[in-house]
PDB file of C-alpha atoms in Angstrom:
ATOM      1  CA  MET A  22      73.333  96.317  98.778  1.00 46.00           C
ATOM      2  CA  ALA A  23      71.706  93.036  99.532  1.00 47.00           C
ATOM      3  CA  LYS A  24      73.315  89.895  98.157  1.00 48.00           C
ATOM      4  CA  ALA A  25      71.841  88.750  94.899  1.00 46.00           C
ATOM      5  CA  SER A  26      70.316  85.309  95.112  1.00 49.00           C
ATOM      6  CA  GLY A  27      71.898  82.516  93.125  1.00 49.00           C
ATOM      7  CA  ALA A  28      68.858  82.333  90.830  1.00 50.00           C
ATOM      8  CA  LYS A  29      69.050  86.048  90.052  1.00 51.00           C
ATOM      9  CA  THR A  30      72.775  85.780  89.410  1.00 46.00           C
ATOM     10  CA  LYS A  31      72.248  82.850  87.022  1.00 50.00           C
ATOM     11  CA  ARG A  32      69.445  84.708  85.205  1.00 50.00           C
ATOM     12  CA  ALA A  33      71.683  87.741  84.807  1.00 47.00           C
ATOM     13  CA  ALA A  34      74.504  85.562  83.516  1.00 47.00           C
ATOM     14  CA  GLY A  35      72.150  83.858  81.084  1.00 52.00           C
ATOM     15  CA  ARG A  36      70.977  87.185  79.721  1.00 51.00           C
ATOM     16  CA  ARG A  37      74.526  88.445  79.371  1.00 49.00           C
ATOM     17  CA  LYS A  38      76.111  85.460  77.624  1.00 50.00           C
ATOM     18  CA  GLY A  39      77.169  86.518  74.218  1.00 44.00           C
ATOM     19  CA  ALA A  40      76.050  90.102  74.851  1.00 44.00           C
ATOM     20  CA  GLY A  41      77.831  92.653  72.779  1.00 45.00           C
ATOM     21  CA  GLY A  42      78.001  90.328  69.797  1.00 44.00           C
ATOM     22  CA  ALA A  43      81.533  89.110  70.450  1.00 48.00           C
ATOM     23  CA  ALA A  44      81.937  85.361  70.358  1.00 49.00           C
ATOM     24  CA  GLY A  45      82.684  83.896  73.768  1.00 54.00           C
ATOM     25  CA  SER A  46      82.046  87.159  75.611  1.00 67.00           C
ATOM     26  CA  GLU A  47      80.740  86.185  79.039  1.00 86.00           C
ATOM     27  CA  LEU A  48      80.799  88.103  82.261  1.00 89.00           C
ATOM     28  CA  SER A  49      83.188  86.979  84.927  1.00 93.00           C
ATOM     29  CA  PRO A  50      81.645  85.729  88.174  1.00 93.00           C
ATOM     30  CA  ALA A  51      82.350  89.140  89.722  1.00 93.00           C
ATOM     31  CA  GLY A  52      80.839  90.922  86.722  1.00 93.00           C
ATOM     32  CA  THR A  53      77.755  88.728  86.967  1.00 94.00           C
ATOM     33  CA  LYS A  54      77.307  89.648  90.630  1.00 94.00           C
ATOM     34  CA  ILE A  55      77.714  93.338  89.872  1.00 94.00           C
ATOM     35  CA  VAL A  56      75.138  93.213  87.073  1.00 94.00           C
ATOM     36  CA  ALA A  57      72.727  91.273  89.301  1.00 93.00           C
ATOM     37  CA  ALA A  58      73.174  93.807  92.105  1.00 90.00           C
ATOM     38  CA  PHE A  59      72.479  96.689  89.717  1.00 91.00           C
ATOM     39  CA  GLU A  60      69.422  94.944  88.361  1.00 92.00           C
ATOM     40  CA  GLU A  61      68.159  94.363  91.895  1.00 88.00           C
ATOM     41  CA  ALA A  62      68.730  98.021  92.782  1.00 86.00           C
ATOM     42  CA  ILE A  63      66.966  99.201  89.632  1.00 90.00           C
ATOM     43  CA  GLU A  64      64.028  96.889  90.324  1.00 89.00           C
ATOM     44  CA  ALA A  65      63.790  98.129  93.928  1.00 86.00           C
ATOM     45  CA  MET A  66      63.861 101.775  92.857  1.00 86.00           C
ATOM     46  CA  SER A  67      61.332 101.181  90.096  1.00 90.00           C
ATOM     47  CA  SER A  68      58.937  99.452  92.509  1.00 90.00           C
ATOM     48  CA  GLY A  69      58.655 102.567  94.665  1.00 86.00           C
ATOM     49  CA  GLU A  70      59.404 100.504  97.773  1.00 83.00           C
ATOM     50  CA  PRO A  71      61.448 102.450 100.363  1.00 85.00           C
ATOM     51  CA  THR A  72      65.079 101.427  99.888  1.00 81.00           C
ATOM     52  CA  GLU A  73      65.533 101.032 103.670  1.00 83.00           C
ATOM     53  CA  ARG A  74      63.272  97.986 103.621  1.00 83.00           C
ATOM     54  CA  ARG A  75      65.438  96.137 101.162  1.00 82.00           C
ATOM     55  CA  PHE A  76      68.946  97.499 101.599  1.00 83.00           C
ATOM     56  CA  THR A  77      71.179  98.711 104.374  1.00 84.00           C
ATOM     57  CA  VAL A  78      71.063 102.498 104.243  1.00 82.00           C
ATOM     58  CA  ARG A  79      73.534 104.596 106.213  1.00 86.00           C
ATOM     59  CA  THR A  80      73.603 108.351 106.550  1.00 87.00           C
ATOM     60  CA  TYR A  81      76.726 110.182 107.619  1.00 89.00           C
ATOM     61  CA  LYS A  82      76.993 113.822 108.575  1.00 91.00           C
ATOM     62  CA  VAL A  83      80.308 115.395 107.704  1.00 89.00           C
ATOM     63  CA  ASP A  84      81.334 118.941 108.461  1.00 88.00           C
ATOM     64  CA  PHE A  85      83.503 120.307 105.659  1.00 88.00           C
ATOM     65  CA  THR A  86      83.570 123.852 107.013  1.00 91.00           C
ATOM     66  CA  PRO A  87      87.161 125.104 106.851  1.00 94.00           C
ATOM     67  CA  ARG A  88      88.550 126.529 110.058  1.00 95.00           C
ATOM     68  CA  SER A  89      88.974 130.252 110.671  1.00 96.00           C
ATOM     69  CA  TYR A  90      92.269 131.870 109.721  1.00 97.00           C
ATOM     70  CA  GLY A  91      93.476 134.978 111.498  1.00 97.00           C
ATOM     71  CA  PRO A  92      96.427 137.126 110.403  1.00 98.00           C
ATOM     72  CA  ASP A  93      98.994 134.986 112.257  1.00 98.00           C
ATOM     73  CA  ASP A  94      97.522 131.792 110.791  1.00 98.00           C
ATOM     74  CA  VAL A  95      97.807 133.087 107.226  1.00 98.00           C
ATOM     75  CA  ARG A  96     101.444 134.123 107.820  1.00 98.00           C
ATOM     76  CA  ARG A  97     102.196 130.708 109.340  1.00 97.00           C
ATOM     77  CA  VAL A  98     100.734 128.817 106.358  1.00 97.00           C
ATOM     78  CA  ARG A  99     102.577 131.070 103.925  1.00 97.00           C
ATOM     79  CA  GLY A 100     105.740 130.374 105.931  1.00 97.00           C
ATOM     80  CA  LEU A 101     105.205 126.615 105.560  1.00 96.00           C
ATOM     81  CA  LEU A 102     105.738 127.086 101.840  1.00 95.00           C
ATOM     82  CA  GLY A 103     108.491 129.696 102.269  1.00 94.00           C
ATOM     83  CA  MET A 104     106.737 132.180 100.000  1.00 95.00           C
ATOM     84  CA  SER A 105     106.518 135.932  99.885  1.00 96.00           C
ATOM     85  CA  GLN A 106     103.057 137.491  99.995  1.00 96.00           C
ATOM     86  CA  ALA A 107     103.169 138.063  96.230  1.00 96.00           C
ATOM     87  CA  VAL A 108     104.192 134.486  95.413  1.00 94.00           C
ATOM     88  CA  PHE A 109     101.665 133.051  97.891  1.00 95.00           C
ATOM     89  CA  ALA A 110      98.957 135.235  96.337  1.00 96.00           C
ATOM     90  CA  GLY A 111      99.836 133.948  92.877  1.00 93.00           C
ATOM     91  CA  PHE A 112      99.771 130.379  94.174  1.00 92.00           C
ATOM     92  CA  LEU A 113      96.302 130.887  95.672  1.00 94.00           C
ATOM     93  CA  GLY A 114      95.064 132.783  92.614  1.00 93.00           C
ATOM     94  CA  VAL A 115      94.393 136.041  94.431  1.00 96.00           C
ATOM     95  CA  ASP A 116      95.902 139.511  94.350  1.00 96.00           C
ATOM     96  CA  ALA A 117      98.877 140.265  96.597  1.00 97.00           C
ATOM     97  CA  ASN A 118      96.805 143.020  98.249  1.00 98.00           C
ATOM     98  CA  THR A 119      94.290 140.343  99.265  1.00 98.00           C
ATOM     99  CA  VAL A 120      96.928 138.317 101.114  1.00 98.00           C
ATOM    100  CA  ARG A 121      98.207 141.553 102.673  1.00 98.00           C
ATOM    101  CA  SER A 122      94.701 142.378 103.912  1.00 98.00           C
ATOM    102  CA  TRP A 123      94.358 138.892 105.439  1.00 98.00           C
ATOM    103  CA  GLU A 124      97.683 139.225 107.238  1.00 98.00           C
ATOM    104  CA  GLN A 125      96.829 142.712 108.508  1.00 97.00           C
ATOM    105  CA  GLY A 126      93.442 141.548 109.767  1.00 97.00           C
ATOM    106  CA  VAL A 127      91.554 143.923 107.469  1.00 97.00           C
ATOM    107  CA  ARG A 128      89.418 141.089 106.147  1.00 97.00           C
ATOM    108  CA  PRO A 129      89.263 137.315 106.560  1.00 97.00           C
ATOM    109  CA  PRO A 130      90.208 134.815 103.841  1.00 97.00           C
ATOM    110  CA  SER A 131      87.338 133.427 101.748  1.00 96.00           C
ATOM    111  CA  GLY A 132      86.019 129.925 102.344  1.00 95.00           C
ATOM    112  CA  VAL A 133      87.886 128.566  99.342  1.00 95.00           C
ATOM    113  CA  ALA A 134      91.158 130.158 100.476  1.00 97.00           C
ATOM    114  CA  ARG A 135      90.649 128.757 103.998  1.00 97.00           C
ATOM    115  CA  ARG A 136      89.986 125.280 102.567  1.00 96.00           C
ATOM    116  CA  PHE A 137      93.164 125.508 100.487  1.00 96.00           C
ATOM    117  CA  MET A 138      95.168 126.619 103.532  1.00 97.00           C
ATOM    118  CA  ASP A 139      93.705 123.651 105.470  1.00 96.00           C
ATOM    119  CA  GLU A 140      95.052 121.373 102.729  1.00 96.00           C
ATOM    120  CA  ILE A 141      98.460 123.080 102.773  1.00 97.00           C
ATOM    121  CA  GLU A 142      98.684 122.622 106.549  1.00 96.00           C
ATOM    122  CA  ALA A 143      97.703 118.969 106.276  1.00 96.00           C
ATOM    123  CA  ALA A 144     100.475 118.164 103.780  1.00 96.00           C
ATOM    124  CA  PRO A 145     103.011 120.990 103.397  1.00 96.00           C
ATOM    125  CA  ASP A 146     105.662 118.717 101.862  1.00 95.00           C
ATOM    126  CA  HIS A 147     103.214 117.705  99.134  1.00 95.00           C
ATOM    127  CA  TRP A 148     102.506 121.339  98.263  1.00 94.00           C
ATOM    128  CA  ARG A 149     106.196 122.258  98.320  1.00 93.00           C
ATOM    129  CA  ARG A 150     106.834 119.459  95.814  1.00 92.00           C
ATOM    130  CA  ARG A 151     103.892 120.557  93.649  1.00 91.00           C
ATOM    131  CA  VAL A 152     105.122 124.147  93.616  1.00 89.00           C
ATOM    132  CA  ALA A 153     108.677 123.043  92.782  1.00 88.00           C
ATOM    133  CA  GLU A 154     107.360 120.903  89.919  1.00 87.00           C
ATOM    134  CA  GLY A 155     105.393 123.879  88.626  1.00 81.00           C
ATOM    135  CA  VAL A 156     108.477 126.070  88.415  1.00 69.00           C
ATOM    136  CA  GLY A 157     110.623 123.530  86.613  1.00 59.00           C
ATOM    137  CA  GLY A 158     111.841 121.674  89.662  1.00 52.00           C
ATOM    138  CA  GLY A 159     113.663 124.653  91.101  1.00 51.00           C
ATOM    139  CA  GLU A 160     113.443 126.114  94.570  1.00 50.00           C
ATOM    140  CA  LEU A 161     110.855 128.768  95.278  1.00 50.00           C
ATOM    141  CA  THR A 162     112.051 132.009  96.743  1.00 50.00           C
ATOM    142  CA  GLY A 163     109.856 134.716  98.193  1.00 49.00           C
TER     143      GLY A 163
END
């Protein structure tokens, strides 16, 4: 967002002094700047002026598509957690037959399951800890 001018900041501060009814309640300098920035943004949006003319606008493209998982990949991820198919299925919230079908190549994992396996691969120690916490701090056995 563009910097609020000193005059706008002072106007915002003046309007906010004593707001809320509490005696001595004033915005901090940072709070005043935030309020002024919001007021400027609201004014710009209300005016119908394209935001790019007044503010720096950036657009980022991000690909969140999870990678493909073949039978060996599913087994490898399950192995990272040291789980049996049944325990891994329970952890993922699917039936054990579903994990079996992934590992036999009968059908591919769903997008959500692939995303979860991406997260497990990125931080297996985190997920091992989370699983151990969920079973009372004990070790998981498959």
